[in-house]
XYZ file of C-alpha atoms in Angstrom:
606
model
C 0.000 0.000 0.000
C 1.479 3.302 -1.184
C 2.407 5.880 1.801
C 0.358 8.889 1.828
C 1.926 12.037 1.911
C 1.208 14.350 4.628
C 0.196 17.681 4.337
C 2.617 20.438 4.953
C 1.670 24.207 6.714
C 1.750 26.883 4.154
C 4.920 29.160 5.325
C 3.352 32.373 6.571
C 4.474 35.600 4.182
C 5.073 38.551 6.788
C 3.751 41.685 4.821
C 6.138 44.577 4.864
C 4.466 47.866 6.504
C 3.924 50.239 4.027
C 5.999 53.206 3.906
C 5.152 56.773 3.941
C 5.327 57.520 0.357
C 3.213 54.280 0.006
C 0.638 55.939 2.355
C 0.919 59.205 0.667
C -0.212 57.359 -2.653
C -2.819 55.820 -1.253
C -3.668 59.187 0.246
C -3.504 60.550 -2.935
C -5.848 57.754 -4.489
C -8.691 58.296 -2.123
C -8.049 62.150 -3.130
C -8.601 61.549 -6.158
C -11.653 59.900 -5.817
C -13.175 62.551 -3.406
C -12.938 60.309 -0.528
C -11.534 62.956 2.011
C -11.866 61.331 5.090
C -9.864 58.034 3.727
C -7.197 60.768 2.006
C -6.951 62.603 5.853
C -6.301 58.807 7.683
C -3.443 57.876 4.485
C -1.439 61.437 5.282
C -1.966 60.200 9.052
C -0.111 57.595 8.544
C 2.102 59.013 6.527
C 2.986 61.404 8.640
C 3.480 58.929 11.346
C 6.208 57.195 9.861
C 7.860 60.562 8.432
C 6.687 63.965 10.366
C 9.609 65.988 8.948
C 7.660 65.822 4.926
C 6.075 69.076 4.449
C 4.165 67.885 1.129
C 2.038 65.680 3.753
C 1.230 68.417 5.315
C 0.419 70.251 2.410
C -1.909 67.089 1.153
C -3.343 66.902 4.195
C -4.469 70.473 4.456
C -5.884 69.824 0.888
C -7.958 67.004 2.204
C -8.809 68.759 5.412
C -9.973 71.715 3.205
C -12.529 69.680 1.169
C -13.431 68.381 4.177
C -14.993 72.007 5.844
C -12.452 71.507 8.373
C -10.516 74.813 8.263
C -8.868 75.089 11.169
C -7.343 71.914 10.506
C -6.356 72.862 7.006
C -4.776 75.950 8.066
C -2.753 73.855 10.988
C -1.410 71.383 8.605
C -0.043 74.466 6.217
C 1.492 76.104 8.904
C 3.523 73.203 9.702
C 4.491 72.411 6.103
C 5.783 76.301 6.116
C 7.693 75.395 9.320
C 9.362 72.895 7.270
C 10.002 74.615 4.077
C 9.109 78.095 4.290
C 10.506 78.932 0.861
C 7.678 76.712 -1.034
C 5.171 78.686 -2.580
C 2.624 75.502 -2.878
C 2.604 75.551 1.063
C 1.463 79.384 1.001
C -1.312 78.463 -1.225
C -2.552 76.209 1.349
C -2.538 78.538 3.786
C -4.089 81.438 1.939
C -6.849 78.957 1.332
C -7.625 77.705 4.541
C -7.441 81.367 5.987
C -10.060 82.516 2.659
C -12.582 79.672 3.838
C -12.351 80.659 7.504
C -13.233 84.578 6.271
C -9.459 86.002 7.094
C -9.532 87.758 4.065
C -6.392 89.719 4.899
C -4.502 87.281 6.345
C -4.984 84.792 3.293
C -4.494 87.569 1.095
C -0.799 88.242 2.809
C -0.584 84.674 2.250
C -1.327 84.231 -1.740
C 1.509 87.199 -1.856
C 4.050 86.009 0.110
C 3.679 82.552 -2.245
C 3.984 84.842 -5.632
C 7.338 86.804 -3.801
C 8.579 83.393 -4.270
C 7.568 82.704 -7.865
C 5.963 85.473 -9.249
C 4.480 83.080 -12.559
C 3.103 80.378 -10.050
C -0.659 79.820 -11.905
C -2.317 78.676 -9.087
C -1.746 81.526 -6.659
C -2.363 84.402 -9.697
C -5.781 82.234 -9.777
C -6.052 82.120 -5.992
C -5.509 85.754 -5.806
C -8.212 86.631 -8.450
C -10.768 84.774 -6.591
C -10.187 86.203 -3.697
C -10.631 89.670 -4.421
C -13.894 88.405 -6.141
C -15.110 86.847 -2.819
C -13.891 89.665 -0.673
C -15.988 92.266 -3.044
C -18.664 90.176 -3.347
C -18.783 89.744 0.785
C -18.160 93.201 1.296
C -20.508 94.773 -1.138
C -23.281 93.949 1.135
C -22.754 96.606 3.877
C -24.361 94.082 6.674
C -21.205 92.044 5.970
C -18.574 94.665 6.282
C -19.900 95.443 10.081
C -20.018 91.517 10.590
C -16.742 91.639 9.929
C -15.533 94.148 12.052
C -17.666 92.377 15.017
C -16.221 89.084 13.572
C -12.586 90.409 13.800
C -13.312 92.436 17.546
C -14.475 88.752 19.125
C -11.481 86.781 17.482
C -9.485 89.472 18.732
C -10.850 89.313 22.383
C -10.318 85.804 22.703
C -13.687 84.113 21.146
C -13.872 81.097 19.318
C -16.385 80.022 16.572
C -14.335 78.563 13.985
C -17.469 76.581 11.864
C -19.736 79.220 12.123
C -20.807 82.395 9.615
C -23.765 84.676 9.884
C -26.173 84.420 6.581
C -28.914 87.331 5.501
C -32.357 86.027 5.096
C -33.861 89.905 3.948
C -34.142 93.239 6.221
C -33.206 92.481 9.488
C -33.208 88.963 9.109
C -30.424 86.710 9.219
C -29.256 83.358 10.778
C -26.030 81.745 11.835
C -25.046 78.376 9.796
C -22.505 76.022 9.925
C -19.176 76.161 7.414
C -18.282 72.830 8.038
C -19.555 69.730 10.374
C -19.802 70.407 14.560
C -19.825 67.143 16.147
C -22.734 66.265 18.834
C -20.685 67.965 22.289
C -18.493 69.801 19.994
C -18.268 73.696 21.488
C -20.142 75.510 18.782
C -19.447 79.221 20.185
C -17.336 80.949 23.077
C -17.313 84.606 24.105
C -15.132 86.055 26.836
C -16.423 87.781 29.846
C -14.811 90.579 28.824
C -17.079 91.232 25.254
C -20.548 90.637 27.255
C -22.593 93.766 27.848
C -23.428 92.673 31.600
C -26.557 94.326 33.834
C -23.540 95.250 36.116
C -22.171 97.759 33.083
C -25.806 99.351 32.401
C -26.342 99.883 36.078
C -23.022 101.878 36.588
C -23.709 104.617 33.133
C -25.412 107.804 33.983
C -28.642 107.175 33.034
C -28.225 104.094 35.716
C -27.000 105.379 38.499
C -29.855 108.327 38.257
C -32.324 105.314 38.148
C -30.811 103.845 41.241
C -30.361 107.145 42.925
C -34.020 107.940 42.751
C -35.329 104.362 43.657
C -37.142 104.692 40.497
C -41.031 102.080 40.890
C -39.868 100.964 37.237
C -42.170 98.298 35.588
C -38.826 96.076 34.219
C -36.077 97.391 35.618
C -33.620 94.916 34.428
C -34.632 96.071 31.314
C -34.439 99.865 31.702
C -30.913 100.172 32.445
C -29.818 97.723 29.632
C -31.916 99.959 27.741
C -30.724 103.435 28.692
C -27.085 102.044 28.565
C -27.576 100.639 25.070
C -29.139 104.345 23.957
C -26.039 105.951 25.630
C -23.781 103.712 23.507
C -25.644 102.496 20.312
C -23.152 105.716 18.865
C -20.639 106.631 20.791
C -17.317 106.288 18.446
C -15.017 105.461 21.497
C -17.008 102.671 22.939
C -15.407 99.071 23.369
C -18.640 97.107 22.398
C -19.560 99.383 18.975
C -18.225 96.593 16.933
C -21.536 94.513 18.739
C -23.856 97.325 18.663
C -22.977 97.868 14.798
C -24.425 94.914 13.710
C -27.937 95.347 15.518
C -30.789 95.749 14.221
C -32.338 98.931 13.107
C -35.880 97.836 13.564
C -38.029 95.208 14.095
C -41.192 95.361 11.813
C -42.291 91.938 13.061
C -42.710 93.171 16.385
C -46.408 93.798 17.286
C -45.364 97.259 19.744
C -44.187 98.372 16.368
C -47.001 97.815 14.424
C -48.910 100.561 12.341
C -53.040 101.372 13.063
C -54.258 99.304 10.098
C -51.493 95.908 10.978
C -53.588 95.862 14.601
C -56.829 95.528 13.222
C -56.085 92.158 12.807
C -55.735 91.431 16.282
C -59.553 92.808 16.513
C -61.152 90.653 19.344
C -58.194 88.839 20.686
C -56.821 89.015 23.889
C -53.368 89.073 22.562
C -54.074 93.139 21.399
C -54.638 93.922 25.301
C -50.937 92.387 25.711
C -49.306 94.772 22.719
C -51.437 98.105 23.811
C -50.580 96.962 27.417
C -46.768 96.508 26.631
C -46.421 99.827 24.634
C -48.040 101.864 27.974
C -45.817 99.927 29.906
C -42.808 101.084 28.234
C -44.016 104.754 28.145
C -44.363 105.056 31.455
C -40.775 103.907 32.266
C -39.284 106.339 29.672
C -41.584 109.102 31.487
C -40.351 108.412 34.729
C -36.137 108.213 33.516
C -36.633 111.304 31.924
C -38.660 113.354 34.732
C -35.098 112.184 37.235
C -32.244 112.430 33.999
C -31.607 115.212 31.550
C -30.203 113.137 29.698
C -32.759 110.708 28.786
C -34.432 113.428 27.509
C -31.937 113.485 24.095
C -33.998 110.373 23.499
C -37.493 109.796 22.226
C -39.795 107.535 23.063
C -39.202 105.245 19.923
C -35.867 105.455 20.308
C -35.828 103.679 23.900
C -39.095 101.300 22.849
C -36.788 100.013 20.060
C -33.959 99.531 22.919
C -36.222 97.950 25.308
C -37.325 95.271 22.418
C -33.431 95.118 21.318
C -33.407 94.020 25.156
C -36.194 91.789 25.608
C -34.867 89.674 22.536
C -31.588 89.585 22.824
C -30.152 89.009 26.517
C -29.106 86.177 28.175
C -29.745 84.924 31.731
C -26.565 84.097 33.358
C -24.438 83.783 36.541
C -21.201 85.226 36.908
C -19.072 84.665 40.205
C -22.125 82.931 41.842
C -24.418 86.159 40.829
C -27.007 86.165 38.912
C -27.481 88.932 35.919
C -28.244 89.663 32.013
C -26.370 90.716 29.808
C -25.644 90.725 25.750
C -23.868 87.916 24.370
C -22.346 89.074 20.964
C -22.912 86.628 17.920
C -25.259 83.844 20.379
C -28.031 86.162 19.915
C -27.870 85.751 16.165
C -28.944 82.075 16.478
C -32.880 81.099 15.775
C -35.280 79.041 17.623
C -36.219 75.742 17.160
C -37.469 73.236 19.313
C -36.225 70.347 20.216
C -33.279 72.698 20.885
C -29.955 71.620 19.440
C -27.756 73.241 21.113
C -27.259 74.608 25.009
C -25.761 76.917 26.749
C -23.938 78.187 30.303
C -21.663 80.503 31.317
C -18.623 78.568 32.077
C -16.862 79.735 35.219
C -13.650 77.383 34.244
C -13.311 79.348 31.402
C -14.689 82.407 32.408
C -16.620 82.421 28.915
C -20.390 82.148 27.918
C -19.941 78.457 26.111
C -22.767 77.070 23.019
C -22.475 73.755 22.723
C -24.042 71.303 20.192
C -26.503 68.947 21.259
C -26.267 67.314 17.875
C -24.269 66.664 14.839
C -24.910 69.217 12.476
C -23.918 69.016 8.790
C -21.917 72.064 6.827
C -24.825 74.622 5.688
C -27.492 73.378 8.287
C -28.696 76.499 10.540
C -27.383 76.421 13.561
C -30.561 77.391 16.143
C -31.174 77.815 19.799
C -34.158 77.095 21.673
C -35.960 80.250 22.941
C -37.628 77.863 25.419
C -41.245 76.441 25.593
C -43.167 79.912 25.398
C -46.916 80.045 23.752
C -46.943 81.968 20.580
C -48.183 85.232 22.428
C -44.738 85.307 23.962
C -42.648 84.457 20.864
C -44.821 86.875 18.862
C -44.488 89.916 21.148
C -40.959 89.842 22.175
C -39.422 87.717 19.027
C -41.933 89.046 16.671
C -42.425 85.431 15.103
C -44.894 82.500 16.014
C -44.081 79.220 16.101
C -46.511 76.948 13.992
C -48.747 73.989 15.652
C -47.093 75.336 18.962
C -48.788 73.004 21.378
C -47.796 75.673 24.659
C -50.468 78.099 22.775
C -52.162 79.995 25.274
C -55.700 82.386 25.482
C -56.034 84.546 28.223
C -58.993 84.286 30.179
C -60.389 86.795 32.533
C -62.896 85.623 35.419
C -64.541 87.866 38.173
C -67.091 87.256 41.254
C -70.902 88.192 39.727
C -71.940 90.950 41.289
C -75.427 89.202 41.672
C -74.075 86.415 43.650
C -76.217 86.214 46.708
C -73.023 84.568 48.591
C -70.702 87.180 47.327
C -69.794 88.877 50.538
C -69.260 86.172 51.853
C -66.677 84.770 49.194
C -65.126 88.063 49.528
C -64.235 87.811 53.008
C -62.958 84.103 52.176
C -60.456 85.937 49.635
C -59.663 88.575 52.485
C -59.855 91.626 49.934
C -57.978 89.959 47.736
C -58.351 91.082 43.980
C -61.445 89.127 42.683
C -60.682 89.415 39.185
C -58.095 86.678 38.074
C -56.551 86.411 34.680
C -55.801 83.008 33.617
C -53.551 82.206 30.719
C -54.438 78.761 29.288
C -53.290 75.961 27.000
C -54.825 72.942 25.375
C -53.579 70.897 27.941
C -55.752 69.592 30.831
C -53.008 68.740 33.255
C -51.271 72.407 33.400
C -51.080 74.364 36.310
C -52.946 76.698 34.967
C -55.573 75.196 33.983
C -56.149 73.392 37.332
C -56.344 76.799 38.857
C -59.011 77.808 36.469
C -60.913 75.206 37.074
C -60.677 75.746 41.267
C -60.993 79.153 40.614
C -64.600 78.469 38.782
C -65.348 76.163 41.478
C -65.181 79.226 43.825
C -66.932 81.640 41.710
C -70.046 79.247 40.862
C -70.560 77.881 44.462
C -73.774 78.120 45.638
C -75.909 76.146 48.130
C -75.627 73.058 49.579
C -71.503 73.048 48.300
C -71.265 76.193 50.352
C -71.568 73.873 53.587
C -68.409 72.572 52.525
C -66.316 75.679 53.376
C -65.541 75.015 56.435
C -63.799 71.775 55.290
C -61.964 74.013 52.151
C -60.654 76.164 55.017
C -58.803 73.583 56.547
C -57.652 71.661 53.628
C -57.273 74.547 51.333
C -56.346 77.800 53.458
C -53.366 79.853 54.596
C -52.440 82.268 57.026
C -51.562 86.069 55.123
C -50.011 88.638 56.969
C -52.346 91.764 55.255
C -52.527 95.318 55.899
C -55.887 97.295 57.711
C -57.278 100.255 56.459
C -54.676 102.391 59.176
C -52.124 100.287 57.756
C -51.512 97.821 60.195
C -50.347 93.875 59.970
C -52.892 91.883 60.489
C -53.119 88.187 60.055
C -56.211 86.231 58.082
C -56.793 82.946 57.054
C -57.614 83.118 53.037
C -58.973 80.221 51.232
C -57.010 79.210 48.354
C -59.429 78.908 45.747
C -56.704 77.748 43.251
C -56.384 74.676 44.917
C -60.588 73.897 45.625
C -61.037 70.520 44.313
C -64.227 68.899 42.501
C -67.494 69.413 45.066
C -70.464 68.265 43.170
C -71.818 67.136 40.263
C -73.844 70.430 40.217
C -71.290 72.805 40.537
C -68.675 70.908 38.258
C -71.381 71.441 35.478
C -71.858 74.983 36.856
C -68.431 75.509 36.161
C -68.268 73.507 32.642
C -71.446 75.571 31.943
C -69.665 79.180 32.892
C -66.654 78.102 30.968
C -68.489 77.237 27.383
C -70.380 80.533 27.763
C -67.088 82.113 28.361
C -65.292 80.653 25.951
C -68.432 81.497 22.977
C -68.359 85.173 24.557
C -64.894 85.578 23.315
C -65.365 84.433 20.273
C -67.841 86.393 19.508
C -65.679 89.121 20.002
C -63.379 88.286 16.278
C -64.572 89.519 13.056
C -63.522 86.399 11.458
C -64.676 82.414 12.278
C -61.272 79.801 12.993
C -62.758 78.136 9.164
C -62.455 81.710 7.994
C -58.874 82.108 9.631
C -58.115 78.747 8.185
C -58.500 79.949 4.951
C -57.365 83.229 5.121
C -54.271 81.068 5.867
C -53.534 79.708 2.167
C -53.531 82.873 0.659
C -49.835 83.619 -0.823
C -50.519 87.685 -0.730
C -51.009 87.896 2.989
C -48.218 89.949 4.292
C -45.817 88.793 7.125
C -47.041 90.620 10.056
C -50.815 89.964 8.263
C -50.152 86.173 8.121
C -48.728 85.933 12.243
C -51.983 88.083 13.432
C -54.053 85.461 11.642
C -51.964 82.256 13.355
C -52.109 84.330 16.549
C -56.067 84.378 16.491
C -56.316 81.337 15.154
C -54.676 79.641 17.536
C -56.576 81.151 20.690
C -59.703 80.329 18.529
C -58.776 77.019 18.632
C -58.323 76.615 22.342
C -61.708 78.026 23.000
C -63.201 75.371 20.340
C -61.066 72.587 22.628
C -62.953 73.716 25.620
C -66.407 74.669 24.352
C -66.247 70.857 23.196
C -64.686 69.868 26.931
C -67.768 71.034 28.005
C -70.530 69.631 26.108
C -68.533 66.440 26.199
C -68.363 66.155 30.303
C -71.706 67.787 30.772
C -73.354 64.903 28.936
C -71.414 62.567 30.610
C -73.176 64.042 34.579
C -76.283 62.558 32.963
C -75.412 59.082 32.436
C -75.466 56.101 35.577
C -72.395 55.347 37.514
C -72.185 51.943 35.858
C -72.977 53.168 32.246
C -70.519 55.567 32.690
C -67.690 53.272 33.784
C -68.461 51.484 30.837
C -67.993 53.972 28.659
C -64.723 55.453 30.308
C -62.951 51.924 30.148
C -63.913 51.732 26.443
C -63.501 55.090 25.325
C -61.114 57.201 27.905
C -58.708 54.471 28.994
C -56.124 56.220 26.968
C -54.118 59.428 26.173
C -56.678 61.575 24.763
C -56.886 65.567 25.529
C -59.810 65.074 27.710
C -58.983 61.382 29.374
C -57.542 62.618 32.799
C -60.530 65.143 33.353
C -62.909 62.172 32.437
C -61.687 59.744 34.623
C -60.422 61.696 38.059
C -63.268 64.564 37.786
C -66.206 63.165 36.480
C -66.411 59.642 37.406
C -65.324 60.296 40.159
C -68.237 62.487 41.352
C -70.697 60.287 39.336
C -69.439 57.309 41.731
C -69.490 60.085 44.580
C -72.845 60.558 43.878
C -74.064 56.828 43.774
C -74.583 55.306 46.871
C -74.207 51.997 45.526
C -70.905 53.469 43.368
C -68.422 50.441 45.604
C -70.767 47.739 43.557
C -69.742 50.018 40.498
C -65.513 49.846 41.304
């Protein structure tokens, strides 16, 4: 029998590492084929193996380049000049990187120095060209040339915002966007202590210290001295933070306080009009009372310090500095939109002694780069932002209740309130479970009491009362017990529907107040020729229109519901408000719970 042969182990081939001009091919490959982030890892490991090559530097600040990643680019040509500073290719780089990041001059020095060295090189006369063409092209738009001097002031204080740029939507409208990827984490924006326009600052100008001098009553104080200190400055030549105050805006058109005659009438009938007429006396009356203690406040009129005071109200930024809490302007954050989920945060960071925007999420090169205002209903966003946020589900109406005069128990619910005010204003959403709403609701409770729930004071006053120290007519301190009516739970069947009832009529008595139906607003909505400020009224009535609707139909929906038996209505509540609907919660904990209350045989029903 022949012998088999056995089989013998392959001999294992050791690969030789590749060298660096091996990598730089393969760097050069993936260039080729536009595959930047392969060409950046090649030149890696190029450069790895052989840091003292300048040309892989100088491809890798190519690739870094194409990649948006300026600061990178410029990095990598400033270390391939530190190698060979006589190269003109290496210059080119440079000049590019610093023409992407918007240092015109500097990349302009840099395209020059290159052509010192060889006057006939083709790509720098090209590079040059181009960049005079971008430069007059940037700076023929006169917004741009004062972004740049407030670009060059921060860079010059210390800020950093190397992927960011400031676009121009129209008049007074512009956004900041991204000029190459920010990474989720990634710090988006920092601005020194030193370039913030602080509350501290405003408090210490004339026009401040006269306020504080005279203990001035002022309706927003905060906002007065930022104000007065922003008039004092907005021109003065010599001031550190012109730069910022450059760039502002001149006016805001969008903004309801600014509004001409015939622009209000289309806030006929809403409560949001009371807000506007009430925010324009508001800030008359502060400018009144500067001016009667400060000369010179009087240099300014009153549009001049209403367009401070809304400069104010939109721009600042909370903040604590040294464990103290105060407002100030943060140049170039306050560029950023809103949008919400928010994207990006922000803090002052006491480490760095810096106000600090950081990303929330990756963000691609071009994509805006927004802020969230906060969760505000669109009465908020529309009178201090001058914009309304579409489908904003924190939209509010404002509702105002009062004791009837013809209530035979009404001096005796005004002692309960101790001389508090009777008339409450209530701001609501469409959403059952706010605060707000609650208190409505208890407050209702209060005003449509009547006999037998009025026996039940005596229990409210001990499980929903507190102790106020109040003033007597000779000014005294005296202490009462007040009954907190925003906290009166569900009494009866009768006066829940009492208060449904009150509420429907309510809510039908203020609509009957608009010229226009919500169908009609709907489709006033789809026409194209609607102005800007025409367009918002109509969303802004629309949308308290629509709350009213939600709880005219709360109403009839609950109120039918008191009719129905204990066990037909648990029936129908298991089948048909078991889940997350707008009016589920009321169903369940309000009214069958006072259905079952109200049957004595409601344990059978559990």
């Amino acid at each position: 029998m022949p012998r088999q042969k056995k089989n013998k182990t392959p001999a294992v081939v050791k690969s030789e590492p590749l060298s660096a001009i091996a990598w730089k091919d393969k760097g050069n490959e993936a260039f080729a084929l536009k595959d930047y982030p392969a060409a950046i890892e090649a030149y890696t490991k190029a450069i790895e193996i052989d840091s003292a090559h300048a040309v892989l530097y100088s491809n890798r600040s190519a690739a870094y380049l194409e990649n948006d990643q300026y600061e990178e680019a410029f990095d990598d040509a400033a270390k391939a000049l530190e190698l060979d500073s006589e190269w003109p290719k290496a210059y080119f780089r440079r000049g590019k990187a610093l023409q992407a990041l918007k240092h015109w001059e500097e990349a302009e020095a840099a395209f020059q120095q290159g052509l010192r060295l060889q006057a006939n090189n083709v790509e720098l006369q090209t590079a040059m060209v181009e960049l005079q063409q971008a430069k007059t092209d940037y700076f023929d738009n006169a917004d741009n040339a004062r972004f740049i001097k407030l670009i060059t002031w921060l860079r010059e204080g210390g800020a950093y915002f190397p992927k960011l740029e400031l676009r121009h939507y129209g008049d007074n409208y512009r956004g900041v966007h991204a000029t190459a990827k920010i990474e989720e984490d990634e710090h988006v924006l920092r601005v020194p202590l030193s370039h913030i326009v602080t509350l501290e600052m405003a408090k210490s100008c004339p026009i401040g210290q006269a306020i504080q001098d005279h203990k001035l009553p002022l309706l927003s104080p905060k906002h007065c001295f930022l104000s007065c200190l922003l008039l004092s400055e907005r021109f003065n030549p010599d001031s550190f933070f012109k730069p910022y105050y450059d760039v502002l805006p001149s006016s805001y058109p969008t903004m309801p306080v600014f509004f001409s005659d015939d622009e209000l009438t289309w806030l006929q009938g809403s409560p949001f009009l009371n807000s506007v007429l009430q925010k324009k006396d508001d800030i008359r009356k502060d400018y009144e009372m500067i001016c009667e203690v400060c000369e010179e406040m009087k240099q300014y009129s009153l549009a001049e310090f209403t367009w401070a005071r809304m400069t104010v109200a939109s721009r600042i930024f909370g903040i604590t500095v040294k464990g103290v809490k105060t407002d100030g302007f943060v140049p170039l954050a306050d560029m950023l939109n809103h949008k919400r989920p928010r994207q990006t945060s922000w803090t002052f960071n006491a480490e760095l002694q810096c106000f600090v925007i950081e990303s929330l999420a990756t963000l691609a090169k071009g994509d805006p780069v927004l802020d969230s205002y906060g969760r505000k209903c669109n009465s908020r966003f529309f009178l201090n932002y001058g914009f309304l946020a579409e489908d904003n589900e924190s939209n509010e109406v404002s509702i105002h209740l009062d004791l009837n005069p013809e209530d035979p128990n009404i001096r005796l619910k005004r002692v309960l309130l101790a001389d508090l005010p009777t008339q409450r204003q209530f701001n609501i959403p469409k959403d059952l479970s706010e605060k707000s709403v609650q208190e409505l609701f208890a407050y209702l409770r209060f005003v449509t009491m009547v006999d037998p729930d009025i026996k039940q004071i005596p229990i409210l006053l001990q499980t929903c009362s507190e102790e106020l120290t109040l003033e007597n007519r000779e000014g005294e301190p005296v202490t009462k017990r007040v009954l907190r009516v925003g906290q009166i739970p569900p009494l009866s069947i009768r006066n829940e529907m009492m208060v449904l009832e009150f509420l429907k009529q309510k809510c039908i008595e203020l609509l009957a107040q608009y010229p226009h139906t919500l169908e009609e607003d709907t489709a006033l909505l789809q026409n194209p020729d609607l102005t800007t400020n025409q367009r918002n009224c109509v969303l802004m009535r629309a949308g308290e229109k629509t709350i009213l609707h939600f709880y005219i139909n709360l109403s009839d929906v609950a109120s039918n519901m008191f009719q129905q038996s204990a066990k037909a209505l648990q029936k129908k509540v298991a089948k048909k408000f078991n889940k997350s609907g707008p009016y589920d919660e009321y169903i369940q904990k309000v009214v069958l719970d006072l259905v079952l209350r109200a049957d004595p045989l409601h344990l059978l029903h559990r």
